[in-house]
Amino acid sequence: QVQLVESGGGLVQPGSSLRLSCAASGRIYSSHFLAWFRQAPGSDREFVSGLRPSGNRYYADSVKGRFTISRDGAQTLLLQMNSLEPEDTGVYYCAVATRGYSRQSEDFNYWGRGTQVTVSS
């Protein structure tokens, strides 16, 4: 069983930075696809960024050039978020897919409970 716990969210002003962290416990293998999703009020959960075992990184168009996904050791996934905009507001979730590299939320097997990010002046 895999458990994921996100942290690092908060209330910040536009243009600020935050670093989200996802601590994993259980069997996270190097072959798994790790990702961040977010969900704004009234909206569907959307893919933000993903990290393949090969090291290839994927980003939603809306965050390219501002967000960076990385892995700190075997059990921690990070998301560095710079130049935050009000549109980045939402609950951010860490997710693990044990097979494939889909960007669809239904293809992910494990989820954290999320951390709130609010960007407002």
Coordinates of C-alpha atoms in Angstrom, one line a residue:
Q1 CA 0.0 0.0 0.0
V2 CA 1.2 3.5 -0.8
Q3 CA 0.4 6.6 1.2
L4 CA 1.1 10.1 0.0
V5 CA 1.1 13.2 2.1
E6 CA 1.4 16.7 0.5
S7 CA 2.7 19.8 2.2
G8 CA 3.9 23.3 1.4
G9 CA 0.7 25.0 0.3
G10 CA -0.4 28.4 1.6
L11 CA -1.7 31.8 0.8
V12 CA 0.6 34.0 -1.3
Q13 CA 0.5 37.1 -3.4
P14 CA 0.7 37.0 -7.2
G15 CA 4.3 36.7 -8.4
S16 CA 5.4 34.7 -5.3
S17 CA 6.8 31.2 -5.1
L18 CA 5.9 28.1 -3.2
R19 CA 7.5 24.6 -3.1
L20 CA 5.2 21.7 -2.6
S21 CA 6.4 18.4 -1.2
C22 CA 4.9 15.0 -1.4
A23 CA 6.2 12.4 1.1
A24 CA 5.5 8.8 0.1
S25 CA 5.4 5.7 2.3
G26 CA 5.1 2.2 1.0
R27 CA 6.3 0.7 -2.2
I28 CA 7.2 3.5 -4.6
Y29 CA 9.3 2.0 -7.3
S30 CA 11.6 3.8 -9.7
S31 CA 9.3 2.6 -12.6
H32 CA 6.3 4.5 -11.3
F33 CA 5.0 7.7 -13.0
L34 CA 4.7 10.5 -10.4
A35 CA 2.5 13.5 -11.0
W36 CA 0.9 16.6 -9.6
F37 CA -2.7 17.5 -10.2
R38 CA -4.8 20.4 -9.1
Q39 CA -8.4 21.2 -8.6
A40 CA -9.9 24.7 -8.5
P41 CA -13.4 25.3 -7.0
G42 CA -16.1 24.2 -9.4
S43 CA -13.6 22.7 -11.8
D44 CA -12.4 19.2 -12.7
R45 CA -9.1 17.9 -11.4
E46 CA -6.4 18.7 -14.0
F47 CA -2.9 17.5 -14.7
V48 CA -0.2 19.9 -13.7
S49 CA 3.1 18.1 -14.1
G50 CA 4.5 14.6 -14.3
L51 CA 7.9 12.9 -13.9
R52 CA 8.7 9.7 -15.7
P53 CA 11.2 7.1 -14.5
S54 CA 13.5 8.1 -17.3
G55 CA 13.6 11.6 -15.9
N56 CA 11.5 13.2 -18.6
R57 CA 9.2 15.9 -17.3
Y58 CA 5.8 17.0 -18.5
Y59 CA 3.9 20.2 -17.8
A60 CA 0.5 21.6 -18.5
D61 CA 0.8 24.5 -21.0
S62 CA -0.5 26.9 -18.3
V63 CA 2.5 26.2 -16.0
K64 CA 5.4 25.7 -18.4
G65 CA 8.3 27.9 -17.6
R66 CA 7.0 28.6 -14.1
F67 CA 6.8 25.2 -12.4
T68 CA 9.5 22.5 -12.0
I69 CA 8.9 19.0 -10.9
S70 CA 11.6 17.0 -9.3
R71 CA 12.3 14.1 -7.0
D72 CA 14.3 14.2 -3.8
G73 CA 15.4 10.7 -3.2
A74 CA 13.1 7.7 -3.6
Q75 CA 10.3 8.9 -1.5
T76 CA 9.7 12.6 -2.0
L77 CA 8.2 14.4 -5.0
L78 CA 8.6 18.2 -5.2
L79 CA 6.9 20.9 -7.2
Q80 CA 8.6 24.3 -7.3
M81 CA 6.1 26.9 -8.3
N82 CA 7.4 30.4 -9.3
S83 CA 5.6 33.5 -10.6
L84 CA 2.3 32.3 -9.2
E85 CA -0.9 33.6 -10.6
P86 CA -4.4 33.8 -9.2
E87 CA -5.4 31.1 -11.7
D88 CA -3.0 28.7 -10.0
T89 CA -5.3 28.7 -7.0
G90 CA -6.6 25.2 -6.0
V91 CA -6.0 22.1 -4.1
Y92 CA -2.8 20.4 -5.3
Y93 CA -2.6 16.6 -5.2
C94 CA 0.3 14.2 -5.5
A95 CA -0.5 11.0 -7.5
V96 CA 1.2 7.8 -8.5
A97 CA 0.5 5.6 -11.5
T98 CA 1.9 2.1 -11.4
R99 CA 1.4 1.6 -15.1
G100 CA 1.7 3.9 -18.1
Y101 CA 2.2 7.6 -18.4
S102 CA -1.3 9.0 -18.8
R103 CA -2.3 12.5 -17.8
Q104 CA -5.8 11.3 -17.0
S105 CA -6.6 11.3 -13.3
E106 CA -8.5 8.0 -13.6
D107 CA -5.3 6.2 -14.6
F108 CA -3.6 7.0 -11.3
N109 CA -3.6 4.4 -8.5
Y110 CA -2.7 6.4 -5.4
W111 CA -3.5 9.9 -4.3
G112 CA -2.7 12.2 -1.4
R113 CA -5.3 14.3 0.4
G114 CA -4.0 17.5 -1.2
T115 CA -2.6 20.8 0.0
Q116 CA -4.4 24.2 -0.6
V117 CA -2.6 26.9 -2.7
T118 CA -4.3 30.3 -2.8
V119 CA -2.8 33.1 -4.8
S120 CA -4.5 36.4 -4.1
S121 CA -3.6 40.0 -3.5

